[in-house]
mmCIF file of C-alpha atoms in Angstrom:
data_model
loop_
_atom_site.group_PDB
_atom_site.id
_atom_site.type_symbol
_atom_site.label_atom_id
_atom_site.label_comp_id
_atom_site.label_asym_id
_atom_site.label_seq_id
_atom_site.Cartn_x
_atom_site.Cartn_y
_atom_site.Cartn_z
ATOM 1 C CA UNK A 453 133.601 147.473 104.408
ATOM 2 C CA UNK A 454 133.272 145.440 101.177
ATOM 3 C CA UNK A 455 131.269 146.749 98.385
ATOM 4 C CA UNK A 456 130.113 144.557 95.376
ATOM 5 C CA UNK A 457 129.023 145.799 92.179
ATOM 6 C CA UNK A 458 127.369 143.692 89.706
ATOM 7 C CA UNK A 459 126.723 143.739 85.949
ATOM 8 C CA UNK A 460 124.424 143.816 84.339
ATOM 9 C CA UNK A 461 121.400 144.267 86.051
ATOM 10 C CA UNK A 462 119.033 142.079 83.551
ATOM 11 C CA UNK A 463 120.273 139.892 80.534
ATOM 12 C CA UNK A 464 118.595 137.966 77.878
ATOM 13 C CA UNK A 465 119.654 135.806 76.055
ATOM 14 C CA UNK A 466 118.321 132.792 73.073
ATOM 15 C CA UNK A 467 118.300 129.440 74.299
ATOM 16 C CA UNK A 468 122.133 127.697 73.694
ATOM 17 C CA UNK A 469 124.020 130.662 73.786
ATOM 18 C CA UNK A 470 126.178 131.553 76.602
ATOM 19 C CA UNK A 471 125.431 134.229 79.307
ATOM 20 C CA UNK A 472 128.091 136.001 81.550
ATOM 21 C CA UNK A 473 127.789 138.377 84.382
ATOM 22 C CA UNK A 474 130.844 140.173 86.173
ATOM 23 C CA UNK A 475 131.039 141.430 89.668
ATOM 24 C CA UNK A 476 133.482 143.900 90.516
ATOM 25 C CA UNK A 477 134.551 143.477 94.406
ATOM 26 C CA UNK A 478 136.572 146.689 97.035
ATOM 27 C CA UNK A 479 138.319 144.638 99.838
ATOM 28 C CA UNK A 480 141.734 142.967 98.588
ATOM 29 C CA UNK A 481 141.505 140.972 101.280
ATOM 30 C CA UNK A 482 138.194 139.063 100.237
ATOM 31 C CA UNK A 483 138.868 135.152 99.545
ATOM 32 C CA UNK A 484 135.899 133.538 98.678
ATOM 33 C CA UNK A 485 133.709 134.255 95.523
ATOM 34 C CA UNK A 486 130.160 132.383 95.832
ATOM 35 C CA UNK A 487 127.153 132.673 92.990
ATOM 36 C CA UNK A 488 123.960 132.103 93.909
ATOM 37 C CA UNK A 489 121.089 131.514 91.865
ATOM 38 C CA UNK A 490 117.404 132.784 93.394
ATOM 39 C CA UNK A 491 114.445 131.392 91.278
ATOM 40 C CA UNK A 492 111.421 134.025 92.037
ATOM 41 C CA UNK A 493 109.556 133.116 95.264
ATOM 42 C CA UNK A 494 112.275 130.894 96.575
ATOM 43 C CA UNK A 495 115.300 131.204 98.620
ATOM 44 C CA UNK A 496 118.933 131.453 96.995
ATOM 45 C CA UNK A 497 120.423 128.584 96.344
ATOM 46 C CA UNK A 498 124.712 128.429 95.534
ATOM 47 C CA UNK A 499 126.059 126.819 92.413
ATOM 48 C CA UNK A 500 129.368 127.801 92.384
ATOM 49 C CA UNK A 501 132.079 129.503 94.520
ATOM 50 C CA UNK A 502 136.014 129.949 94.169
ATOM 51 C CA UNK A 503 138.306 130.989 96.548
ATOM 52 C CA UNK A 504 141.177 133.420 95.711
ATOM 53 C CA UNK A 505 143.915 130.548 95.670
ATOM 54 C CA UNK A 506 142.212 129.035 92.273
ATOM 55 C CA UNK A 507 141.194 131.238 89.237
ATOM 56 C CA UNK A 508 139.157 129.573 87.466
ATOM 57 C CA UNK A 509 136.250 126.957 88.726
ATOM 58 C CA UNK A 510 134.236 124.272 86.458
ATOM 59 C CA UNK A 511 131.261 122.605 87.297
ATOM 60 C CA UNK A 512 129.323 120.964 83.936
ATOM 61 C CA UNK A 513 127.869 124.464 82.025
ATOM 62 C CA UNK A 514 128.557 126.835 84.761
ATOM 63 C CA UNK A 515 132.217 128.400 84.993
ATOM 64 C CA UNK A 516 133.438 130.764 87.915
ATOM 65 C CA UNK A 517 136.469 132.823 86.845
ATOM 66 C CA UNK A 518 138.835 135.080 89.080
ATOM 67 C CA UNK A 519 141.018 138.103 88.558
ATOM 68 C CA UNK A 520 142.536 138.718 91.951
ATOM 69 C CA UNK A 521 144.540 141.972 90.235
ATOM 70 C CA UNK A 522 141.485 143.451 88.886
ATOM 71 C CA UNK A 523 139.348 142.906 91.677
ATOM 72 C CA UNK A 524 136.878 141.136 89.592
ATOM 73 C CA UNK A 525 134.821 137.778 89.211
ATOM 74 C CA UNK A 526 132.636 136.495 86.675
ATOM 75 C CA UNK A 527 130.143 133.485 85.855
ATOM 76 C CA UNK A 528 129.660 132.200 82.869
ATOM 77 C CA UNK A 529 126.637 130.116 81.956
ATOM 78 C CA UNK A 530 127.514 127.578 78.518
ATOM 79 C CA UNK A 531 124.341 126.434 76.276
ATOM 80 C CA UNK A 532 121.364 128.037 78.430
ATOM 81 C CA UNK A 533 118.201 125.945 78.947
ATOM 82 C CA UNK A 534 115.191 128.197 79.490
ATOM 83 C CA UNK A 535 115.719 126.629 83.392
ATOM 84 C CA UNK A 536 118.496 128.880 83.225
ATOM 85 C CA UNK A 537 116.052 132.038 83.795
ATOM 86 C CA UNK A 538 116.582 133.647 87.370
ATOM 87 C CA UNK A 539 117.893 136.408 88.978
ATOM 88 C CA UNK A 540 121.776 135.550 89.742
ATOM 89 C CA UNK A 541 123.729 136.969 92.922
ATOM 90 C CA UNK A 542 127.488 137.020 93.411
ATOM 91 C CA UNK A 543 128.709 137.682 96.285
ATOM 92 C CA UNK A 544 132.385 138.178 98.344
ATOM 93 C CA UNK A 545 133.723 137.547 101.789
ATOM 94 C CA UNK A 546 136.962 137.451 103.639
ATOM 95 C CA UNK A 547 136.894 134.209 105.723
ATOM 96 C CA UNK A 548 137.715 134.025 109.053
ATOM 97 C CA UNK A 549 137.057 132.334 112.168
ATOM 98 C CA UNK A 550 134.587 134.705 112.458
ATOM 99 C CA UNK A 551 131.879 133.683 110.668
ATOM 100 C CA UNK A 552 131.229 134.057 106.674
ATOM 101 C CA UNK A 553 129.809 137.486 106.118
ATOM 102 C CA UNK A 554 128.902 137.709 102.778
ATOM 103 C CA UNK A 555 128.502 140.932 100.480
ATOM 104 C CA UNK A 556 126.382 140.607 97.990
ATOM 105 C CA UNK A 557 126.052 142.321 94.534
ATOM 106 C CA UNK A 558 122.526 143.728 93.483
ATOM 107 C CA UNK A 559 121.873 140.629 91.377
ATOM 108 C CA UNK A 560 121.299 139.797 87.617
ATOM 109 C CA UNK A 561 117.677 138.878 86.119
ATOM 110 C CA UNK A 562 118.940 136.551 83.404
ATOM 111 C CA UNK A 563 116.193 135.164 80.857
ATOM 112 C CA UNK A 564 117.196 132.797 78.523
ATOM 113 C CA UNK A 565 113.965 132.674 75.571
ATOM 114 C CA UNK A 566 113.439 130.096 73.227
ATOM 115 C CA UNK B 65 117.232 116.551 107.488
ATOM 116 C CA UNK B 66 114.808 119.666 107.225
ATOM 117 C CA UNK B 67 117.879 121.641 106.693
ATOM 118 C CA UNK B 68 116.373 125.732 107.607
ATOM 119 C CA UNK B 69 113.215 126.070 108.576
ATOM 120 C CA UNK B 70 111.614 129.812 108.973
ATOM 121 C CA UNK B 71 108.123 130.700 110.576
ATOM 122 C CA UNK B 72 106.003 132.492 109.696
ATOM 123 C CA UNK B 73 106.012 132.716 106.060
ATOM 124 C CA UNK B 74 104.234 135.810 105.680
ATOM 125 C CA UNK B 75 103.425 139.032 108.514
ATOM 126 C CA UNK B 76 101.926 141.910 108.098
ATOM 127 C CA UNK B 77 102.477 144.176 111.143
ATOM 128 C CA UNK B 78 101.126 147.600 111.834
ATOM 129 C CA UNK B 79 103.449 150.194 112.736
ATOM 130 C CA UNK B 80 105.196 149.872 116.302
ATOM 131 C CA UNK B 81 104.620 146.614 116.641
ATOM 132 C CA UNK B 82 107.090 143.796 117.700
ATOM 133 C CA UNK B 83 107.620 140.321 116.244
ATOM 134 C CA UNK B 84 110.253 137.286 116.214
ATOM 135 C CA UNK B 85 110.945 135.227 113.105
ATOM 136 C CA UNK B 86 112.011 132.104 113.834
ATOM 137 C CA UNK B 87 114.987 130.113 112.689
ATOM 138 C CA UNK B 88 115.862 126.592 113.271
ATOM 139 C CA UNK B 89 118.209 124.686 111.552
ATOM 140 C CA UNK B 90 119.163 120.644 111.863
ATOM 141 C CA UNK B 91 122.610 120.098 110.201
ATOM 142 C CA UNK B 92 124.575 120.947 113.580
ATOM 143 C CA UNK B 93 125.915 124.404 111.960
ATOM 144 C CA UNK B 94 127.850 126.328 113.498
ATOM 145 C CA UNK B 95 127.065 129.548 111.967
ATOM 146 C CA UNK B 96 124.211 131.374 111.073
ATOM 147 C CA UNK B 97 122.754 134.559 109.996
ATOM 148 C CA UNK B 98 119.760 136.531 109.004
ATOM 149 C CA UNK B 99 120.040 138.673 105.916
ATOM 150 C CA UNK B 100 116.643 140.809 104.462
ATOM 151 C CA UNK B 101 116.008 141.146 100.583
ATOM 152 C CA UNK B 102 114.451 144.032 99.402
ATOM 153 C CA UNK B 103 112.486 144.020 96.363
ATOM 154 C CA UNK B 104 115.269 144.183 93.383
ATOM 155 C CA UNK B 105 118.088 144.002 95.731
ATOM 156 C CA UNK B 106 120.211 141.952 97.109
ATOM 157 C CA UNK B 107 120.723 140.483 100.127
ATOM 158 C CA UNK B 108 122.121 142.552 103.133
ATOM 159 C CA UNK B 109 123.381 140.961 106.579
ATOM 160 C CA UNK B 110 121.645 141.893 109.691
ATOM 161 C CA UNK B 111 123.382 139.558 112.292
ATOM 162 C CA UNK B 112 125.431 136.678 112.397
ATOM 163 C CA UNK B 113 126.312 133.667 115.085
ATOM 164 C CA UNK B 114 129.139 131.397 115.057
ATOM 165 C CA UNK B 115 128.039 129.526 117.808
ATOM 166 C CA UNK B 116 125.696 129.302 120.713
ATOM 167 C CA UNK B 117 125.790 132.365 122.822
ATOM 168 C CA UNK B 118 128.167 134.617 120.390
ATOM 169 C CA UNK B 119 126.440 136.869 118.083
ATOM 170 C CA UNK B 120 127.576 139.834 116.095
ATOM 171 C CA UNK B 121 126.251 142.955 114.136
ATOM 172 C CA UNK B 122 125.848 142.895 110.118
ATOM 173 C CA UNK B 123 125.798 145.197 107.848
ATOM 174 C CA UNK B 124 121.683 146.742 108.409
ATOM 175 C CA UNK B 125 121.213 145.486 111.996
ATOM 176 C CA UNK B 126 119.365 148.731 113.822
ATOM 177 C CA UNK B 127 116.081 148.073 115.179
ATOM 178 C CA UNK B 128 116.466 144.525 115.203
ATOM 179 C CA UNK B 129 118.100 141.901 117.984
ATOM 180 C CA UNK B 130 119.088 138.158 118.079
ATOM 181 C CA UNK B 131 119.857 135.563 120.554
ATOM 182 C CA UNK B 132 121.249 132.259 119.721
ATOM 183 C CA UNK B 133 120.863 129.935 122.806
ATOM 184 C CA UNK B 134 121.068 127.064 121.078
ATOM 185 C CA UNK B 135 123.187 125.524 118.309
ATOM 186 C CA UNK B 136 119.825 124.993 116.218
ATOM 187 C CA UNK B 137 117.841 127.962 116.793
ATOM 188 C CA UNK B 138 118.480 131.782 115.833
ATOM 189 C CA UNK B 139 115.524 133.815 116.743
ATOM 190 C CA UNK B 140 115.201 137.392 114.866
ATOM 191 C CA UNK B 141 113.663 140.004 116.763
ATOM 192 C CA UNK B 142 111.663 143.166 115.614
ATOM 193 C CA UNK B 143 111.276 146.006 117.870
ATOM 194 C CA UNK B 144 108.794 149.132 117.450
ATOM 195 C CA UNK B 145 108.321 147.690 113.475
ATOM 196 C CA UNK B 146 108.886 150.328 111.187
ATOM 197 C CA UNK B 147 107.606 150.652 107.109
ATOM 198 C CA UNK B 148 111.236 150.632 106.194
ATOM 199 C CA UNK B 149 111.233 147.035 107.606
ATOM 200 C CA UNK B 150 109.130 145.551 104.965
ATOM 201 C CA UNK B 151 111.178 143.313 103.422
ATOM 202 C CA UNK B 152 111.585 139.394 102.735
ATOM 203 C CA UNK B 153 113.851 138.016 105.418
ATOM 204 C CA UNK B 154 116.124 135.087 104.732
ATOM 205 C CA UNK B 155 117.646 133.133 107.850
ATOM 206 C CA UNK B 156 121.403 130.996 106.428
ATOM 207 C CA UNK B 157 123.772 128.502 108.332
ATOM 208 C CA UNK B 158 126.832 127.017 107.168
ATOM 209 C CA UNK B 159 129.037 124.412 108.659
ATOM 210 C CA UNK B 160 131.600 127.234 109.770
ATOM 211 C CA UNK B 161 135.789 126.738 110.334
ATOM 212 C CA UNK B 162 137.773 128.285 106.871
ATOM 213 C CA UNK B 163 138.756 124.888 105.952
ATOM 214 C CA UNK B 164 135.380 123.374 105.780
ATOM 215 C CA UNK B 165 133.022 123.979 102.527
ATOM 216 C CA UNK B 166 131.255 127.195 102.657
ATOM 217 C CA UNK B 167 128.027 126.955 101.537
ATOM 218 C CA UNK B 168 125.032 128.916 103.083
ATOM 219 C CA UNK B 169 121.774 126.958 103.559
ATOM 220 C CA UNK B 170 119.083 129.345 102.981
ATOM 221 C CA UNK B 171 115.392 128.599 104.889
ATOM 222 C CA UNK B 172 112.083 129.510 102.332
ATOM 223 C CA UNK B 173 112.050 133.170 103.662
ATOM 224 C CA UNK B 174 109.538 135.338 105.555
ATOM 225 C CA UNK B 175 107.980 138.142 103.548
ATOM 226 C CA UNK B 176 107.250 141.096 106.335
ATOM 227 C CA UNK B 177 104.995 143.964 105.241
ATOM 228 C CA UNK B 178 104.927 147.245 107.984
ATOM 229 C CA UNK B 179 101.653 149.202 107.402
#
């Protein structure tokens, strides 16, 4: 089955810099790349996701890119706000009409300090 | 739209004891699943539905079962509960079909302790 490593495991970082976390995925055959961003207490939310016909994905501060070769994925976070801080998941799947099982990675506790 | 509901939010249930977590969802998905979170991990997939009466094994799914009667509901069920099931369990739908957006609607969670 798939298998989804993720790094780093925490991250800090001064408010307005940029963060990034990689994810490293096993299954060639995996097409679609979400991130999802869990806030402590609550339930994951998504913020991005790519497939594996785009490689790179842009939505205001938060950038998804996607090295199909390499087997690897990364999100990068421009000018963090301190509501940046949370634990970040990616996460890979091969899509089917079978449903969307996601793998996820073991997450990323990002704190951005000001 | 409620979008995923779960009940309860919090158990605590002594060893050998059974218990279902509810999950009921109101966007007409077709698919849904129940993944459990444990502490400084991340999710894993116990079982998945793509539709009313079809339901499939995930990843971690011994010692639990699942029904899906209905398009809205997905009912997790706990068997003979076990310490190793303490955990914080997260019910998902999405719309379903490749073409369609992909997203995964997470309800608020149940946190389970086994004692």
């Amino acid at each position: 089955g798939e298998n989804v490593e993720q790094h780093p495991s925490t991250l800090s970082v001064q408010e307005g810099d940029s963060a990034v976390i990689k994810c490293t995925y096993s299954d060639s055959a995996s097409n679609y790349f979400p991130w999802y961003k869990q806030e402590l207490g609550k339930r994951p939310q998504l913020i991005i996701d790519i497939r594996s016909n785009v490689g790179e994905k842009k939505d205001q501060r938060i950038a998804v890119t996607l090295n199909k070769t390499a087997k690897h994925f990364s999100l990068h976070i421009t000018e963090t706000q301190p509501e940046d801080s949370a634990v970040y998941f990616c996460a890979a799947s091969r899509l089917t009409g079978g449903g969307n099982k996601l793998t996820f990675g073991t997450g990323t506790q990002l704190k951005v300090e000001l | 739209n409620a979008g995923v509901t779960q009940t309860p939010k919090f158990r605590i249930l002594k060893i050998g004891q059974s218990m279902t977590l509810q999950c009921t969802q109101d966007m007409n998905h077709n698919y849904m699943y129940w993944y459990r979170q444990d502490p400084g991990m991340g999710l894993k997939l116990i079982y998945y539905s793509v539709g009313a009466g079809i339901t499939d094994k995930g990843e971690v799914p011994n010692g639990y079962n699942v029904s899906r009667s209905t398009t809205e509901d997905f009912p997790l069920r706990l068997e003979l509960a076990a310490p190793s099931q303490t955990s914080v369990y997260f019910c998902a739908s999405s719309l379903g079909t490749s073409g369609s957006p992909q997203e995964q609607y997470f309800g608020p969670g149940t946190r389970l302790t086994v004692t």
